Short mmCIF file of C-alpha atoms in Angstrom, two decimals:
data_model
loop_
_atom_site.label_atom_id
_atom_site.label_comp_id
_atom_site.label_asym_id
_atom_site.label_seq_id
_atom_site.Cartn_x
_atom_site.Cartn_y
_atom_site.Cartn_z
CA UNK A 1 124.66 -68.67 35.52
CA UNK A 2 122.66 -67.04 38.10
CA UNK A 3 124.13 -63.81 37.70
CA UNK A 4 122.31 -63.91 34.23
CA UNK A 5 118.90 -64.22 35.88
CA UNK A 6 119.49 -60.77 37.95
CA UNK A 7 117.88 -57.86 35.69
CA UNK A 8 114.52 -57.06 37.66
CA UNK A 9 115.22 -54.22 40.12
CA UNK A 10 112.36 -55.39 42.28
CA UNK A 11 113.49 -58.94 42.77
CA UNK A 12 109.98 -60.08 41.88
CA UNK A 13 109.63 -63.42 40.67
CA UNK A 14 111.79 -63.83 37.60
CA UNK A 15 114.52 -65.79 39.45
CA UNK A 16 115.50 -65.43 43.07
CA UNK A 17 118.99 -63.22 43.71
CA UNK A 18 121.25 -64.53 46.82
CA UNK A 19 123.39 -60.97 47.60
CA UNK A 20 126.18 -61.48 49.72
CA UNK A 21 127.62 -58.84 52.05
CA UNK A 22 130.87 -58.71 54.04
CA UNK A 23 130.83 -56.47 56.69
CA UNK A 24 133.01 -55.37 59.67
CA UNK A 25 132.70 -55.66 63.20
CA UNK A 26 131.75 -52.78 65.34
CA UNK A 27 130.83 -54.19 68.59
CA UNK A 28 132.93 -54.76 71.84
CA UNK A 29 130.98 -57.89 72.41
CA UNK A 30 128.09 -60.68 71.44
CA UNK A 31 125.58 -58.49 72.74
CA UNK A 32 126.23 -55.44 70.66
CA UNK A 33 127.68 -57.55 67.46
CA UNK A 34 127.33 -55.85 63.98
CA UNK A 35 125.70 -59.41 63.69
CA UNK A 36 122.54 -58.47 65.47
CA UNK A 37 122.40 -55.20 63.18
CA UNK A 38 122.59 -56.66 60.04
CA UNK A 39 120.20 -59.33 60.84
CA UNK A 40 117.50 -57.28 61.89
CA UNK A 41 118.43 -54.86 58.90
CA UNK A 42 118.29 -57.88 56.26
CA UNK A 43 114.71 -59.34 58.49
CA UNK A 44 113.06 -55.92 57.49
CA UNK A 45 114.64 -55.79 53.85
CA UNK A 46 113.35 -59.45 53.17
CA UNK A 47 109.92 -59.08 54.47
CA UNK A 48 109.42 -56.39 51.41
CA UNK A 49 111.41 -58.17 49.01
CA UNK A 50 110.55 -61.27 48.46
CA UNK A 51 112.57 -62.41 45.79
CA UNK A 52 115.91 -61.36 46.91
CA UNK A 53 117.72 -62.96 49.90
CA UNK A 54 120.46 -61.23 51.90
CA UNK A 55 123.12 -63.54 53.29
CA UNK A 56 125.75 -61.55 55.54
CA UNK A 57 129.24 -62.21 57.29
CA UNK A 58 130.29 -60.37 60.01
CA UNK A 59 134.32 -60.75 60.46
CA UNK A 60 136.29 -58.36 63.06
CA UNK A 61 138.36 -55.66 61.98
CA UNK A 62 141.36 -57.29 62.52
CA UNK A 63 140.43 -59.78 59.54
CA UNK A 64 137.58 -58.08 57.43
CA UNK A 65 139.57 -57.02 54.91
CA UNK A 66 142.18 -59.94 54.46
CA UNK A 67 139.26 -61.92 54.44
CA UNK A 68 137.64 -59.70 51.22
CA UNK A 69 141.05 -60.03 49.40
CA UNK A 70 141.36 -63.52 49.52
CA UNK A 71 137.62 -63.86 47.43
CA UNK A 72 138.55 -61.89 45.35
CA UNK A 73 141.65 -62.97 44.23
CA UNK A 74 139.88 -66.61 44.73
CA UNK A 75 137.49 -65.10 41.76
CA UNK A 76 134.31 -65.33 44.73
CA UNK A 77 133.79 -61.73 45.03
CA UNK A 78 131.17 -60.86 47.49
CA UNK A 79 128.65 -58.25 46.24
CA UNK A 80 129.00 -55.91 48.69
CA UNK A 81 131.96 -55.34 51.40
CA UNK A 82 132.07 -52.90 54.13
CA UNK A 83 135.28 -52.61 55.00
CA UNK A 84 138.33 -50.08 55.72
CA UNK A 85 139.63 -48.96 52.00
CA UNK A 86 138.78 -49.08 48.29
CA UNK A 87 141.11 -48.02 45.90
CA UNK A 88 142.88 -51.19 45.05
CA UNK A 89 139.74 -52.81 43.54
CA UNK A 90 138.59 -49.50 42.16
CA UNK A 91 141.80 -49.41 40.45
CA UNK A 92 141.61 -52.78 39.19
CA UNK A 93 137.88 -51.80 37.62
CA UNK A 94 136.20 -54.32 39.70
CA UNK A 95 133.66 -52.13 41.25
CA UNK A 96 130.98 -51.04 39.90
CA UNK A 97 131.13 -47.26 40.38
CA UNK A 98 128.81 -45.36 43.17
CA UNK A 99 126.41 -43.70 41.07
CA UNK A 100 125.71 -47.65 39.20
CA UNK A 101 124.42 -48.96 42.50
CA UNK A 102 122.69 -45.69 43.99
CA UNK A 103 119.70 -43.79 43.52
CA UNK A 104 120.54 -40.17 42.73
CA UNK A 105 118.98 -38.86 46.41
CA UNK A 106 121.23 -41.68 48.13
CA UNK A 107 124.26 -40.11 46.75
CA UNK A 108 123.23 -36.50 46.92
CA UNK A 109 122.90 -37.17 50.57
CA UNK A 110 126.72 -38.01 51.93
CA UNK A 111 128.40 -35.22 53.73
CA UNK A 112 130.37 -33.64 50.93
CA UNK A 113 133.93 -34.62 52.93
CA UNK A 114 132.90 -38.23 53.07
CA UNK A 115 132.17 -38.36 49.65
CA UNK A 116 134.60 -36.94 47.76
CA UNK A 117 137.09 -38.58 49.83
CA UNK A 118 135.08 -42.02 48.14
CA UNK A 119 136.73 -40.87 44.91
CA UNK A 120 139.14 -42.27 42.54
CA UNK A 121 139.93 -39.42 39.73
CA UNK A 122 137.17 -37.58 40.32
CA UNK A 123 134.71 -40.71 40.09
CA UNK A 124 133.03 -42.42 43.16
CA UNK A 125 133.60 -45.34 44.07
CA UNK A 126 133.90 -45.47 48.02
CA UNK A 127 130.73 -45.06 49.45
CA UNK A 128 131.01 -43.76 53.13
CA UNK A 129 129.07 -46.37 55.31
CA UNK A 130 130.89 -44.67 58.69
CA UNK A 131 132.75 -41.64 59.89
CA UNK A 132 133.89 -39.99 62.93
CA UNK A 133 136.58 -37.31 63.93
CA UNK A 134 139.16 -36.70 66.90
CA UNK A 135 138.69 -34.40 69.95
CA UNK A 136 141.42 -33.68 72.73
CA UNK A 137 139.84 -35.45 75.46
CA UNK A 138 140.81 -34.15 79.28
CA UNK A 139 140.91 -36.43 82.75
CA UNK A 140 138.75 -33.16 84.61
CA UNK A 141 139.69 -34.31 88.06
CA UNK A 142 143.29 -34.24 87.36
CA UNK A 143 143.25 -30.86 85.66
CA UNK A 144 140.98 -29.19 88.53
CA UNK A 145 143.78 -30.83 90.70
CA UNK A 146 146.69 -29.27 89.09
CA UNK A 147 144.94 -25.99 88.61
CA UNK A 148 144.98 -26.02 84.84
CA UNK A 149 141.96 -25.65 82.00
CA UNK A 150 141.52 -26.97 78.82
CA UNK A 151 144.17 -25.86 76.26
CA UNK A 152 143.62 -24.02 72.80
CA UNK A 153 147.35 -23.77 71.92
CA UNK A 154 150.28 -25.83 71.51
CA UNK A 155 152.35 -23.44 73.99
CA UNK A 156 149.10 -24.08 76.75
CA UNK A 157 148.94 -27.53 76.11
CA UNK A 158 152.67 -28.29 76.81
CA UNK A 159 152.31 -25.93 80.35
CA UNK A 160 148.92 -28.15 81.09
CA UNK A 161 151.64 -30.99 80.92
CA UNK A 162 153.96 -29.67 83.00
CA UNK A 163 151.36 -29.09 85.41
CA UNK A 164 150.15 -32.27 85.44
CA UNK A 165 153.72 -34.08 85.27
CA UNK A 166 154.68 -32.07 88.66
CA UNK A 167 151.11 -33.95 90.19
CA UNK A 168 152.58 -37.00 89.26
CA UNK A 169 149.80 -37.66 86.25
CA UNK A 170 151.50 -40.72 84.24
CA UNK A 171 151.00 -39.72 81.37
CA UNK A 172 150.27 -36.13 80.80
CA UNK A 173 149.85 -36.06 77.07
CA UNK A 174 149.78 -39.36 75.90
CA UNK A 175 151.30 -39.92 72.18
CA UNK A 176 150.32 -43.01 70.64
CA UNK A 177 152.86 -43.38 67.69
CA UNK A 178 153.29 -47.28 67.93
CA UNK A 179 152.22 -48.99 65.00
CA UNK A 180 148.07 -49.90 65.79
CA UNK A 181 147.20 -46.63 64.48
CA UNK A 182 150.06 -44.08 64.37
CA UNK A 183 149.20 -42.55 60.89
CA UNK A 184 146.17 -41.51 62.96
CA UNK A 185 147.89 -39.27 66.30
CA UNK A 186 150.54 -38.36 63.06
CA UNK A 187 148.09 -36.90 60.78
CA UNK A 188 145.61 -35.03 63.62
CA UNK A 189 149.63 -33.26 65.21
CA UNK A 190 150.08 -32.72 60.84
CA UNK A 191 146.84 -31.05 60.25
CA UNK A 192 146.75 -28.73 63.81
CA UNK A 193 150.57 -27.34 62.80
CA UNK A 194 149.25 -26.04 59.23
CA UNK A 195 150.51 -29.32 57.25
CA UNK A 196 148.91 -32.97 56.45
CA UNK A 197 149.56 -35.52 53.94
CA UNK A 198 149.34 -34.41 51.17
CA UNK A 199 149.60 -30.69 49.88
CA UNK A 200 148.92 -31.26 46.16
CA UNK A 201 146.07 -33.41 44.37
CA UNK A 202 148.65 -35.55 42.82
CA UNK A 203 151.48 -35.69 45.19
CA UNK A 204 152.79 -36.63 49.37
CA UNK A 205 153.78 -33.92 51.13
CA UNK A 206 155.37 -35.83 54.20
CA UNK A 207 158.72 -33.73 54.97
CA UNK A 208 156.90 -29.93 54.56
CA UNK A 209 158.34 -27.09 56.34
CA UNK A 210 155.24 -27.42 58.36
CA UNK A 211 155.43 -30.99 58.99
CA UNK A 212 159.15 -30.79 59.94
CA UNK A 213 158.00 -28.06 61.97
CA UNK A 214 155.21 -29.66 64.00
CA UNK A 215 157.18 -33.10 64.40
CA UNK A 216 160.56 -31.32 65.73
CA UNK A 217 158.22 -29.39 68.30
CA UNK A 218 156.62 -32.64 69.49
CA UNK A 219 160.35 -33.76 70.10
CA UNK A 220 161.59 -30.70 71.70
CA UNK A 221 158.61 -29.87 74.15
CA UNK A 222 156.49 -32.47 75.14
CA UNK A 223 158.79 -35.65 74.42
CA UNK A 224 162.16 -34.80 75.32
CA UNK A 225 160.69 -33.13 78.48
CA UNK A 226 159.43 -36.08 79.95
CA UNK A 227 155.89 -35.19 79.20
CA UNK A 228 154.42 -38.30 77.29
CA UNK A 229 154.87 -40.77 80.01
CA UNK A 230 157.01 -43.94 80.67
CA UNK A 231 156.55 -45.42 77.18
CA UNK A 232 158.26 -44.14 74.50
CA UNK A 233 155.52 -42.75 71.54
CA UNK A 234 156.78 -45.44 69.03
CA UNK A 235 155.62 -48.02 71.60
CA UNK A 236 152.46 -46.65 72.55
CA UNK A 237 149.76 -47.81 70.84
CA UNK A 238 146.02 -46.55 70.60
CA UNK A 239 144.19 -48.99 72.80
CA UNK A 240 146.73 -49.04 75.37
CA UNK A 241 146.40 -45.26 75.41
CA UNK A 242 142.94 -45.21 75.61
CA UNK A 243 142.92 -48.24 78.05
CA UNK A 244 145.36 -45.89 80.52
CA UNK A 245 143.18 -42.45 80.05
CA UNK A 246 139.72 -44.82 81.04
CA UNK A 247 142.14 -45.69 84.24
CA UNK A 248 142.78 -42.72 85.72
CA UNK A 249 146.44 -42.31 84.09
CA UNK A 250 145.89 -39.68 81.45
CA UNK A 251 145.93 -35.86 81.35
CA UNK A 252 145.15 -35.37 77.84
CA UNK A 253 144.63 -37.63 74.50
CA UNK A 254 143.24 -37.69 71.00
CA UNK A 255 139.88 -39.69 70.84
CA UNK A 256 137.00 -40.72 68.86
CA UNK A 257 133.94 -41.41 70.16
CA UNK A 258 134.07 -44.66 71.52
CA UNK A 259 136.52 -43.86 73.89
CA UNK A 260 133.34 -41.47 76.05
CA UNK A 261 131.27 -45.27 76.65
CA UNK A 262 134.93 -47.06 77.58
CA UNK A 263 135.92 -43.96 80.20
CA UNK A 264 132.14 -42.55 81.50
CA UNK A 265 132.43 -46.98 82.26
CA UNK A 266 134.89 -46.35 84.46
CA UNK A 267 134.23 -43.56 86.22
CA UNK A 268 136.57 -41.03 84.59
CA UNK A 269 135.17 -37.14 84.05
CA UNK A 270 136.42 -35.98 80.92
CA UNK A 271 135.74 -33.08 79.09
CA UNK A 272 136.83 -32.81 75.19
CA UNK A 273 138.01 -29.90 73.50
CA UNK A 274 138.89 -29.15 69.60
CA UNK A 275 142.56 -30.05 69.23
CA UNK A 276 144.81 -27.13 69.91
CA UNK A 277 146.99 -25.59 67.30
CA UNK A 278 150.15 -23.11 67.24
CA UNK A 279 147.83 -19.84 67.72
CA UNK A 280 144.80 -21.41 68.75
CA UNK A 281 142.24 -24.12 68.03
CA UNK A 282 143.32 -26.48 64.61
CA UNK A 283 141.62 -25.32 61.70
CA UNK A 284 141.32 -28.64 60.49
CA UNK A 285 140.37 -31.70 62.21
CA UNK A 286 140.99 -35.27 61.30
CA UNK A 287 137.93 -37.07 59.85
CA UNK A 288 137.84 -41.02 59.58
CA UNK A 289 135.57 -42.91 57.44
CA UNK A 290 134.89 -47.04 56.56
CA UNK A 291 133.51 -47.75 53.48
CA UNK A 292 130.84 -49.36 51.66
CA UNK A 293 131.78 -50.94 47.78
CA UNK A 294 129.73 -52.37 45.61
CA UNK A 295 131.84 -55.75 42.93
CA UNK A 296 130.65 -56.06 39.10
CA UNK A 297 131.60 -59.95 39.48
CA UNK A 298 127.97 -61.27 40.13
CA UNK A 299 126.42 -58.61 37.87
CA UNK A 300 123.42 -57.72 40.58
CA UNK A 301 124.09 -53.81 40.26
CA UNK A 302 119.84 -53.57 40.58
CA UNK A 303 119.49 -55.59 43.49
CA UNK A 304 122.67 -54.02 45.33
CA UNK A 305 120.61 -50.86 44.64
CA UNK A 306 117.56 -51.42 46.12
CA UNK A 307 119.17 -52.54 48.91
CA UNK A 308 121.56 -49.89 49.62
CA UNK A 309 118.62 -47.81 49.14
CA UNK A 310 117.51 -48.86 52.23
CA UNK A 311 120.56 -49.45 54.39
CA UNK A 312 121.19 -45.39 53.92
CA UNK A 313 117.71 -44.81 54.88
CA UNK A 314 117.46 -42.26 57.58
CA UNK A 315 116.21 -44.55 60.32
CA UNK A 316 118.77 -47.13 59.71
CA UNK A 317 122.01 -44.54 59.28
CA UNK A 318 120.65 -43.56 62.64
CA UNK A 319 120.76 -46.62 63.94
CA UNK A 320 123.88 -47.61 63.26
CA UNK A 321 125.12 -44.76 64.18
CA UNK A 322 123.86 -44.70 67.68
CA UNK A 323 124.57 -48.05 68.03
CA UNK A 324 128.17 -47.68 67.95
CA UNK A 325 128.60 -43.90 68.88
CA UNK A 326 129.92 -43.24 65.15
CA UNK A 327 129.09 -39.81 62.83
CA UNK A 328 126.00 -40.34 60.11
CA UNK A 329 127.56 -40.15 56.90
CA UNK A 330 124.35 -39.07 55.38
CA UNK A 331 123.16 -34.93 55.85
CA UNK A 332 119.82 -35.87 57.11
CA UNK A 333 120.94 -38.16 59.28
CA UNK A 334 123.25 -35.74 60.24
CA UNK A 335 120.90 -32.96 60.65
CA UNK A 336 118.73 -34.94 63.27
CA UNK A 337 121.22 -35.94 65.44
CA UNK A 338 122.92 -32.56 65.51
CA UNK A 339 119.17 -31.49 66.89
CA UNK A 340 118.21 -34.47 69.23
CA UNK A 341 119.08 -34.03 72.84
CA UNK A 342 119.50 -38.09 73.01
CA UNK A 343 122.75 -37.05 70.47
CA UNK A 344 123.86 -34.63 72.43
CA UNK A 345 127.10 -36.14 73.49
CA UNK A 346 128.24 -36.86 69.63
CA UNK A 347 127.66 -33.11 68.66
CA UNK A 348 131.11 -31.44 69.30
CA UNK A 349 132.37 -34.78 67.22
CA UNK A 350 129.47 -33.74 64.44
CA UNK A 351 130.74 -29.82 65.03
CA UNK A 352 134.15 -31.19 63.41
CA UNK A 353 133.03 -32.59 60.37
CA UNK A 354 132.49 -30.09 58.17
CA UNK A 355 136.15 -29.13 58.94
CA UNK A 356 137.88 -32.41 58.57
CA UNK A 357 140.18 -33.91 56.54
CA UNK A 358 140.31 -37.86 55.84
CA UNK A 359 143.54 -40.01 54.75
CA UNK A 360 144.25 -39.93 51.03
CA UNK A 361 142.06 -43.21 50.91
CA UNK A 362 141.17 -42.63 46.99
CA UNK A 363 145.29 -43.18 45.89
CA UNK A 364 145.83 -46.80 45.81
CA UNK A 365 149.59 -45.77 47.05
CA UNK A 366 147.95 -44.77 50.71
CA UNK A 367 147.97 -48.94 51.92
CA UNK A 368 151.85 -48.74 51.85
CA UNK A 369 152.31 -45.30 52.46
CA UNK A 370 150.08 -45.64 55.99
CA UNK A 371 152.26 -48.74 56.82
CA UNK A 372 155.46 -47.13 56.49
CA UNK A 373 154.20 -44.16 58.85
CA UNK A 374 152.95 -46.89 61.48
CA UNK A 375 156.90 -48.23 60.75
CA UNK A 376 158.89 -45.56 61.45
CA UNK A 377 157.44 -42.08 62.68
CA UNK A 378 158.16 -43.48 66.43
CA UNK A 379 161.78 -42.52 65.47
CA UNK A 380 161.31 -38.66 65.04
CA UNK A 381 160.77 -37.98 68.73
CA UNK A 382 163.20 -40.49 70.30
CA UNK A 383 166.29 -38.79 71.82
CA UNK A 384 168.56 -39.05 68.72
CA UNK A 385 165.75 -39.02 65.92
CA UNK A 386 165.64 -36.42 63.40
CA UNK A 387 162.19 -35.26 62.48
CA UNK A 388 163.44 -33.65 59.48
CA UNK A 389 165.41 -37.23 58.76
CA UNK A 390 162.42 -39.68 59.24
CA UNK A 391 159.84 -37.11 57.44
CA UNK A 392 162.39 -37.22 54.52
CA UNK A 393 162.81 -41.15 54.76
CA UNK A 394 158.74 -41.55 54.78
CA UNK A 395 158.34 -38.86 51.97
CA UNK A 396 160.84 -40.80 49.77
CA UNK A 397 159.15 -44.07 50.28
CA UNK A 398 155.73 -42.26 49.30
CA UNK A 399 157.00 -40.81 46.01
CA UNK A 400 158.11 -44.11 45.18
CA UNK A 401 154.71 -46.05 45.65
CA UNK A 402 152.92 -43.44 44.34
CA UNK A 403 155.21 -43.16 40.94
CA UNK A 404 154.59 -46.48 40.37
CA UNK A 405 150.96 -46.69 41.77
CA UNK A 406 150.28 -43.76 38.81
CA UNK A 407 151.96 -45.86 36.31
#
C-alpha cells in the first residue's frame, strides 16, 4: 500500500504522498469560494514540496460533514477534514491526536478557549481552523428615531423594544429560536443570565435556576409583549433574521461577523454592542469555532504535519480570516489584527474572545443534545410554554445521551 511508502517528513523522493483534504465552504459565491483559497494555498505548498500533492474538496456547509461520514464509514477516510465537530471520530480513536500532526509552536499558538474546547478528556484532538463570537447588533437610524441608545441591561433592552415597537420597527428584538441555529440565540440568552450548558465538567446543566430564570424572562418581557415581531421565535430562523435586520426591519439582533458585509451591503447603519446582561454587560460571550482533524487511516501523520505547518502560518490564518470576516484562531494572528487599522471592524468581535464560551463540542453527546434544543426550545416562550417544562424535557434528554455516550 501507499500508505506504507509515507515515512519521510519532507516528501522528498522516496515515494510521492497524495493528501486529501475535505473542507467547508465559506463563501457566499464563485467568486469568494473556499475553492479559490485552498487552491492558491495548496499552489504555494506544492511549489516547496515537491513530492507531496494536495488534492482538496470543497463541499458547502449544508453537506460537508454528511459527506465526511459517509468515507468514513465507506473505510475512505480523507486525511484531513475541516468541518463543524470532532468528537465522534475522536471517540472512535480514528484521529490521530493534535499534538501527532503538529509542531509544538503550531499548537502552543491557538487561543487557549479554542483549544481546549478541541479536547476530548483532556487530550486534543479538535484543532480550531475558525472562530468567531456574537455582538448585539443595533439598526442606528431606527434607534436615533425612537430616541433610544444602545442597551447594557436586560431591563434597557426590553424598554429599547418598547420604544421601537411604538415606531412601528417589525421586529424590535428579533429571537431566532427556529431550528437553523437555535442552540446558538439559546446559549448567548444562557450565558448573559449567569447560566450555559453545562455547569459541571462531566454533566448538562439545561433546567438551572439560572436557565429557568433567563428563559421565563424572555417569555414574560420581550415575547409575550409583542416585542419579537410577527413570527413566533420557534419559527424564526437565523438567516431570515439576519436577512430582515440587512432590510431595514430590525431593532436589535445577535450577530457574527458576516452579518456587518450582508447589512453595510444594504445600506443599514448599525452599531454593535456586547450583549446585555441582568446588571449590565454579559460576562461571558458566546464563542464559535470549526474545526480542523487530522484520520490515522492513510498513516501520513508526517506529511499532514508539514502541511498544517503551513496552513496555520501567520500569513495564511490571516488570510483566511480576512477573507471571510472570521476570528484568527492562532495568538499571533490574533495579535496583528487586533493592531491593524485594515481589522478594525473585527476588533470588538476579537475584544470577546478571551471571554467566550464555545458549545460542549469535545462530548460526543453534544450532536443530539444541540438537535433536541433546535427541536423544542421554540416552545418555552410560546403563550402556554413552560420554560421550566421544556428546560426539564431538554435536560432529561441530555442526561440520557450523555449516560450512554460515557458508557
Amino acid at each position: 500500500m501507499t500508505a506504507v511508502l509515507a515515512g519521510c517528513g519532507a516528501g522528498g523522493d522516496s515515494g510521492d504522498v497524495t493528501l486529501r483534504l475535505v473542507a467547508a465552504d465559506y463563501g457566499d459565491s464563485s467568486a469568494n469560494s473556499s475553492k479559490k483559497y485552498w487552491d492558491e494555498l495548496v499552489e504555494a505548498y506544492e511549489k516547496d514540496h515537491p513530492g507531496v500533492t494536495v488534492d482538496v474538496t470543497v463541499y458547502s456547509w449544508n453537506d460537508v460533514d454528511r459527506e465526511v461520514k459517509e468515507m468514513v464509514d465507506a473505510g475512505k477516510a480523507p486525511d484531513m477534514a475541516q468541518i463543524g465537530a470532532y468528537s465522534d471520530y475522536a471517540a472512535a480513536d480514528l484521529l490521530y491526536k493534535a499534538g501527532e500532526v503538529l509542531s509544538i509552536p503550531v499548537q502552543a499558538d491557538f487561543v487557549p478557549q479554542l483549544a481546549d474546547a478541541g479536547e476530548v478528556r483532556g487530550v486534543q484532538y479538535g484543532m480550531p481552523f475558525a472562530s468567531s463570537t456574537r455582538l448585539l447588533f443595533y439598526n442606528k437610524s431606527l434607534f436615533e428615531k425612537a430616541g433610544i441608545t444602545a442597551p447594557t441591561t436586560w431591563a434597557q433592552l426590553a424598554d429599547d423594544a418598547e420604544a421601537l415597537k411604538a415606531e412601528g420597527v417589525k421586529y424590535p428584538y428579533a429571537l431566532p429560536l427556529g431550528p437553523e441555529e437555535a442552540q446558538a440565540e439559546t446559549m448567548q440568552w444562557l450565558l448573559s443570565g449567569g447560566g450555559g450548558y453545562t455547569a459541571t465538567v462531566t454533566g448538562y446543566s439545561l433546567d438551572s435556576t439560572e436557565n429557568v430564570a433567563t428563559f421565563s424572562w424572555l417569555k414574560n418581557e420581550l415575547v409575550g409583549k409583542g416585542l419579537t415581531g410577527p413570527v413566533a421565535p420557534g419559527e424564526l430562523n437565523r438567516a431570515d433574521a439576519f436577512a430582515a435586520f440587512a432590510a431595514g426591519q430590525v431593532g436589535m439582533l445577535n450577530g457574527h461577523p458576516s452579518l456587518m458585509k450582508t447589512a453595510a451591503k444594504k445600506g443599514v447603519k448599525f452599531g454593535m454592542v456586547p450583549m446585555p446582561g441582568v446588571d449590565g454587560p454579559a460576562k461571558v460571550s458566546m464563542g464559535v469555532a470549526d474545526w480542523m482533524t487530522a484520520f490515522r487511516q492513510n498513516g501520513h501523520a508526517d506529511q499532514i504535519k508539514e502541511f498544517l505547518s503551513f496552513v496555520y502560518s501567520e500569513k495564511n490564518v490571516l488570510d483566511f480570516s480576512r477573507e471571510y470576516d472570521l476570528l484568527p484562531v492562532t495568538n499571533s494572528a490574533s495579535q496583528v489584527m487586533s493592531e491593524a487599522s485594515e481589522d478594525a471592524d473585527l476588533k470588538p468581535f476579537l475584544d470577546q474572545l478571551p471571554v467566550s464560551q464555545l458549545y460542549p463540542v469535545g462530548r460526543t453527546s453534544w450532536a443530539t443534545v444541540s438537535a433536541d434544543i433546535k427541536k423544542r426550545i421554540g416552545q418555552a416562550v410560546t403563550p402556554s410554554g413552560s420554560p421550566a417544562g421544556v428546560l426539564g424535557q431538554l435536560q432529561a434528554t441530555a442526561t440520557t445521551v450523555e449516560s450512554g455516550s460515557a458508557g
